[in-house]
XYZ file of C-alpha atoms in Angstrom:
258
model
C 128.046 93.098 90.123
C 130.790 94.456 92.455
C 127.807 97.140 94.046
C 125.679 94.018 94.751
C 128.568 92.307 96.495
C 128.864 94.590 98.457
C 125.123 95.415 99.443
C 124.565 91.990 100.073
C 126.914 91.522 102.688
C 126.498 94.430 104.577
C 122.310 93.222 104.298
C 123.143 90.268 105.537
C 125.245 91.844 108.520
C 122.569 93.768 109.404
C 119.972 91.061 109.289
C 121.560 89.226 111.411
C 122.640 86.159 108.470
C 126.471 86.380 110.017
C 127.305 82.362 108.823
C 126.204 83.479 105.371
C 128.113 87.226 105.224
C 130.875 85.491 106.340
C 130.552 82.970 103.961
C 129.887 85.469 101.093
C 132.554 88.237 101.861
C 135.033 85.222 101.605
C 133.233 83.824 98.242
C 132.991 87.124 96.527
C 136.848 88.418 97.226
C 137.971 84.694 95.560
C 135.626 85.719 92.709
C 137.011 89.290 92.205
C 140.793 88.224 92.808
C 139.835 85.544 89.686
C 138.463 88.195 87.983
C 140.967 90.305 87.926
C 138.760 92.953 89.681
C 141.170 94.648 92.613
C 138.591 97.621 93.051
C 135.937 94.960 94.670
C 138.534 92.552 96.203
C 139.764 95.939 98.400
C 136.383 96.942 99.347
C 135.111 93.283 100.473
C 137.870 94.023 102.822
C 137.238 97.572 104.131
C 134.390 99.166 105.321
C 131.428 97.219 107.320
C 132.253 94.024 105.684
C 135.807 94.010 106.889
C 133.575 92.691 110.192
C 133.341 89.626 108.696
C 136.768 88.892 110.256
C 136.052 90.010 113.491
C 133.051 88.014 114.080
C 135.502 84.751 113.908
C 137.705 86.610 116.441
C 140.287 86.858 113.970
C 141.445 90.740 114.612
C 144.910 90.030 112.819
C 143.117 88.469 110.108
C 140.821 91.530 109.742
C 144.165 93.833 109.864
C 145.995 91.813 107.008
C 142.562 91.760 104.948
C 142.792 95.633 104.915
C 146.608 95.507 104.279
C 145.736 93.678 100.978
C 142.826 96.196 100.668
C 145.513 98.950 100.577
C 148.100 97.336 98.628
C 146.327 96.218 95.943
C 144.126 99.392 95.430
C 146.323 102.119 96.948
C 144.000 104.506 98.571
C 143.672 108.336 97.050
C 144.630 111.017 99.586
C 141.205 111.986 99.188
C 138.381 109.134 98.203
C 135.559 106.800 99.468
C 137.813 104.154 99.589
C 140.054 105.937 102.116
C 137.103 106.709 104.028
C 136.203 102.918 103.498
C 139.730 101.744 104.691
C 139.737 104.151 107.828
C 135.896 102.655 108.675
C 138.048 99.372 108.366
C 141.152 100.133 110.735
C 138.879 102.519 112.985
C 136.517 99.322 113.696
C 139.580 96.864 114.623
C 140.709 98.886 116.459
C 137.968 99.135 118.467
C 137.189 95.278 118.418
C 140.811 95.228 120.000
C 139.299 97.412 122.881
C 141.719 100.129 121.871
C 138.672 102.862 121.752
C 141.093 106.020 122.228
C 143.037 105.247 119.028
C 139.340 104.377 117.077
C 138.177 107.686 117.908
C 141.075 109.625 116.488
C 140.626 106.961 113.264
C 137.088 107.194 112.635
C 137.357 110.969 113.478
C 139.349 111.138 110.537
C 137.201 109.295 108.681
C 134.380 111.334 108.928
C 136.553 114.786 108.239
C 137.479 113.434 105.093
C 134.072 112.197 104.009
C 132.970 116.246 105.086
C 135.987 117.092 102.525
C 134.848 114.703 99.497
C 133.898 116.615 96.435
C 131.134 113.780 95.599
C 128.289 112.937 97.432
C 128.915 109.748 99.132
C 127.443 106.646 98.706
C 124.354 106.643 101.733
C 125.823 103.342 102.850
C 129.240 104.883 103.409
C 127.913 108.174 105.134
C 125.966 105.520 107.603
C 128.485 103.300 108.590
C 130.865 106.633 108.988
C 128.485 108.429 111.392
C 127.621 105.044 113.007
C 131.043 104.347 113.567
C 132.180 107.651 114.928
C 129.735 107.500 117.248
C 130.559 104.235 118.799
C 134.094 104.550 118.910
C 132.963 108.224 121.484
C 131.049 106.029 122.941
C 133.981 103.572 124.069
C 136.160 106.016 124.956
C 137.819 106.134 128.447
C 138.487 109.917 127.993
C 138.519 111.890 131.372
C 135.442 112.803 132.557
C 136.611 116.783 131.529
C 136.118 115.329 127.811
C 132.920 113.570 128.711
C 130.533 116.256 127.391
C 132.834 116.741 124.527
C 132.272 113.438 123.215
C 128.546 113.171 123.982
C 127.932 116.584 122.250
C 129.429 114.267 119.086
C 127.858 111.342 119.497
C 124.503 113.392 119.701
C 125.409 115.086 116.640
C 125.975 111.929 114.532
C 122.848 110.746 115.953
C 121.032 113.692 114.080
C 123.327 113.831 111.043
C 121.727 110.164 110.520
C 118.341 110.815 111.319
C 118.841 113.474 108.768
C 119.364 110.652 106.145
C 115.644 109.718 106.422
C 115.999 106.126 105.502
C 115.004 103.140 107.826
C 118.543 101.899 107.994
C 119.645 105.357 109.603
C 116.660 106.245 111.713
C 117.506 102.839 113.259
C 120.701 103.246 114.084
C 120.091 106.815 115.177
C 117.631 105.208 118.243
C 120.021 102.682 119.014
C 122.836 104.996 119.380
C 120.501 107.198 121.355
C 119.401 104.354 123.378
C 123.221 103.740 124.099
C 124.005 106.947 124.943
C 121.471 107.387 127.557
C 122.615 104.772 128.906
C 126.219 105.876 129.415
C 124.657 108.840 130.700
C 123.184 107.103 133.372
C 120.085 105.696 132.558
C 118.822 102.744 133.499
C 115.266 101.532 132.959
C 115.459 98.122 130.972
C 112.145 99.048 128.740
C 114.978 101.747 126.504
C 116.831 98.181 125.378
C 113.401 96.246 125.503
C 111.553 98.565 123.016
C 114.553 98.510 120.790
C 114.956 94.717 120.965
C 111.489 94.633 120.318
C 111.568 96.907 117.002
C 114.440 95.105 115.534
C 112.953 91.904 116.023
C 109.787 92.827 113.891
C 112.163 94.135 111.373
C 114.005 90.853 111.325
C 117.345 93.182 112.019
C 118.274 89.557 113.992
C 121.528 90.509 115.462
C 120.927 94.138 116.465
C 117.633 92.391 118.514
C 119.348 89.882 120.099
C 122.222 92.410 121.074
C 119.446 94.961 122.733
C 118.114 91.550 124.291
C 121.473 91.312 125.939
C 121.729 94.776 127.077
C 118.509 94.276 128.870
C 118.887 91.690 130.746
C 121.622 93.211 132.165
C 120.023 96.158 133.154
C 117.402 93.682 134.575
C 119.544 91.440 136.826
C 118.067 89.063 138.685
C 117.384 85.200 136.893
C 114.911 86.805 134.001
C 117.758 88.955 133.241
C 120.178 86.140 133.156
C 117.821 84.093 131.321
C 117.998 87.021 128.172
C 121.728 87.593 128.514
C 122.067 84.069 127.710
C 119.256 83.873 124.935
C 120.977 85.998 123.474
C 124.651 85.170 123.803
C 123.473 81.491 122.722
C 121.998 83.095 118.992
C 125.477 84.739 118.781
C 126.982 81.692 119.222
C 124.646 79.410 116.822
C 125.847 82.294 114.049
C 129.448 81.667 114.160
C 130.199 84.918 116.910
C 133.301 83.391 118.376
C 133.485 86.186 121.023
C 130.146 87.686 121.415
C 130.398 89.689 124.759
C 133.288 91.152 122.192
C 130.571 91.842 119.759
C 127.863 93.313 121.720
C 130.689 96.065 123.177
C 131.433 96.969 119.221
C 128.061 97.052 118.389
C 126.182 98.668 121.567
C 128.655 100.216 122.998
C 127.150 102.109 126.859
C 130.900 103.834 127.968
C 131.845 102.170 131.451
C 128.162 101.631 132.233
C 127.623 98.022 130.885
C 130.805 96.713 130.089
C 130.686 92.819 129.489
């Protein structure tokens, strides 16, 4: 029960249902706190789903749901859900637009999931390299560092196309997409193929997000018209900051700030 929780929010996430993983990731930790089951109740609150707080533009909120993740199931020096809880912190903090401090959190997230014994759960590995990658991404490191970090966010990008499973190979192109874009790059059709691909896989808020990014980089009134498509779907799903969102979630360096 507690695996298909968990699955289902994080589908719903990334299908773009935000009203209803909000609605869910609240549901489901009332049901395992009744239950008696601390294990699920801590990861509702860490990992991916931990989003659910940020989406409301409630960052403390998010940082007191993964203080009650901790408390109540202490994390292991070594375990997924220390990976899990570091996924949490690492994506608050870079909601909070605190992108240096991510990095060195999701850095450590993804050295401990190298150091984990067991295989890791696919979903965990994904939102690990995913996250890693954006929080390089964000960073305002000198430009001395800049090949540094996009030497890492290039290798996440292959350690998830590695995965081989649509989930991955998507967010591998998107990354990509992002990072040429930081580079430099700036031919709208890179965000219009990927809005494009998400749309006809109904990946709703990932679309609508590439949408945004777009228009930007068309300017001019069609561009306008896109950016605020797209910021108006955002809104109709509960995003109470969504230029906040779209800098989490396709993050381009300095290059397209919102």
């Amino acid at each position: 029960l507690s695996q298909a929780q968990i699955l289902t929010t994080v589908c719903l996430f990334f299908e773009g249902h935000l009203l209803e993983q909000q609605r869910r990731v609240h549901e489901y930790c009332s049901d395992a706190e009744n239950r008696g089951d601390l294990r699920t109740a801590a990861a509702l609150r860490s990992g991916l789903n931990n989003i659910a707080w940020l989406l409301r533009d409630d960052a403390d909120g998010a940082t007191e749901a993964l203080s009650y993740a901790r408390r109540v199931w202490p994390p292991l020096p070594r375990s997924h859900i220390t990976v899990q809880a570091l996924v949490a912190e690492a994506q608050i903090l870079l909601y909070r637009q605190c992108a240096e401090q991510a990095l060195t959190c999701a850095n450590q997230a993804y050295e401990l999931l190298q150091q984990l014994s067991s295989r890791p759960m696919q979903l965990i590995q994904q939102a690990t390299l995913w996250l890693t990658a954006r929080c390089a991404l964000s960073s305002g490191h000198p430009s001395d560092q800049h090949a540094q970090l996009m030497g890492q966010v290039q290798h996440h990008i292959q350690a998830l196309q590695a995965i081989r499973s649509p989930w991955a190979a998507l967010l591998a192109r998107y990354l990509d997409v992002c990072r040429q874009v930081a580079a430099g790059a700036r031919e709208p059709t890179l965000f219009a193929d990927l809005a494009t691909t998400c749309h006809e896989r109904r990946w709703l808020l990932f679309a609508y997000i590439a949408d945004f990014r777009c228009g930007q980089l068309l300017g001019g009134e069609v561009g306008w018209q896109r950016c605020q498509t797209a910021l108006s779907w955002l809104a109709a799903q509960g995003v109470k900051q969504p230029r906040r969102i779209i800098d989490l979630i396709a993050p381009c360096g300095e290059a397209l700030l919102t």
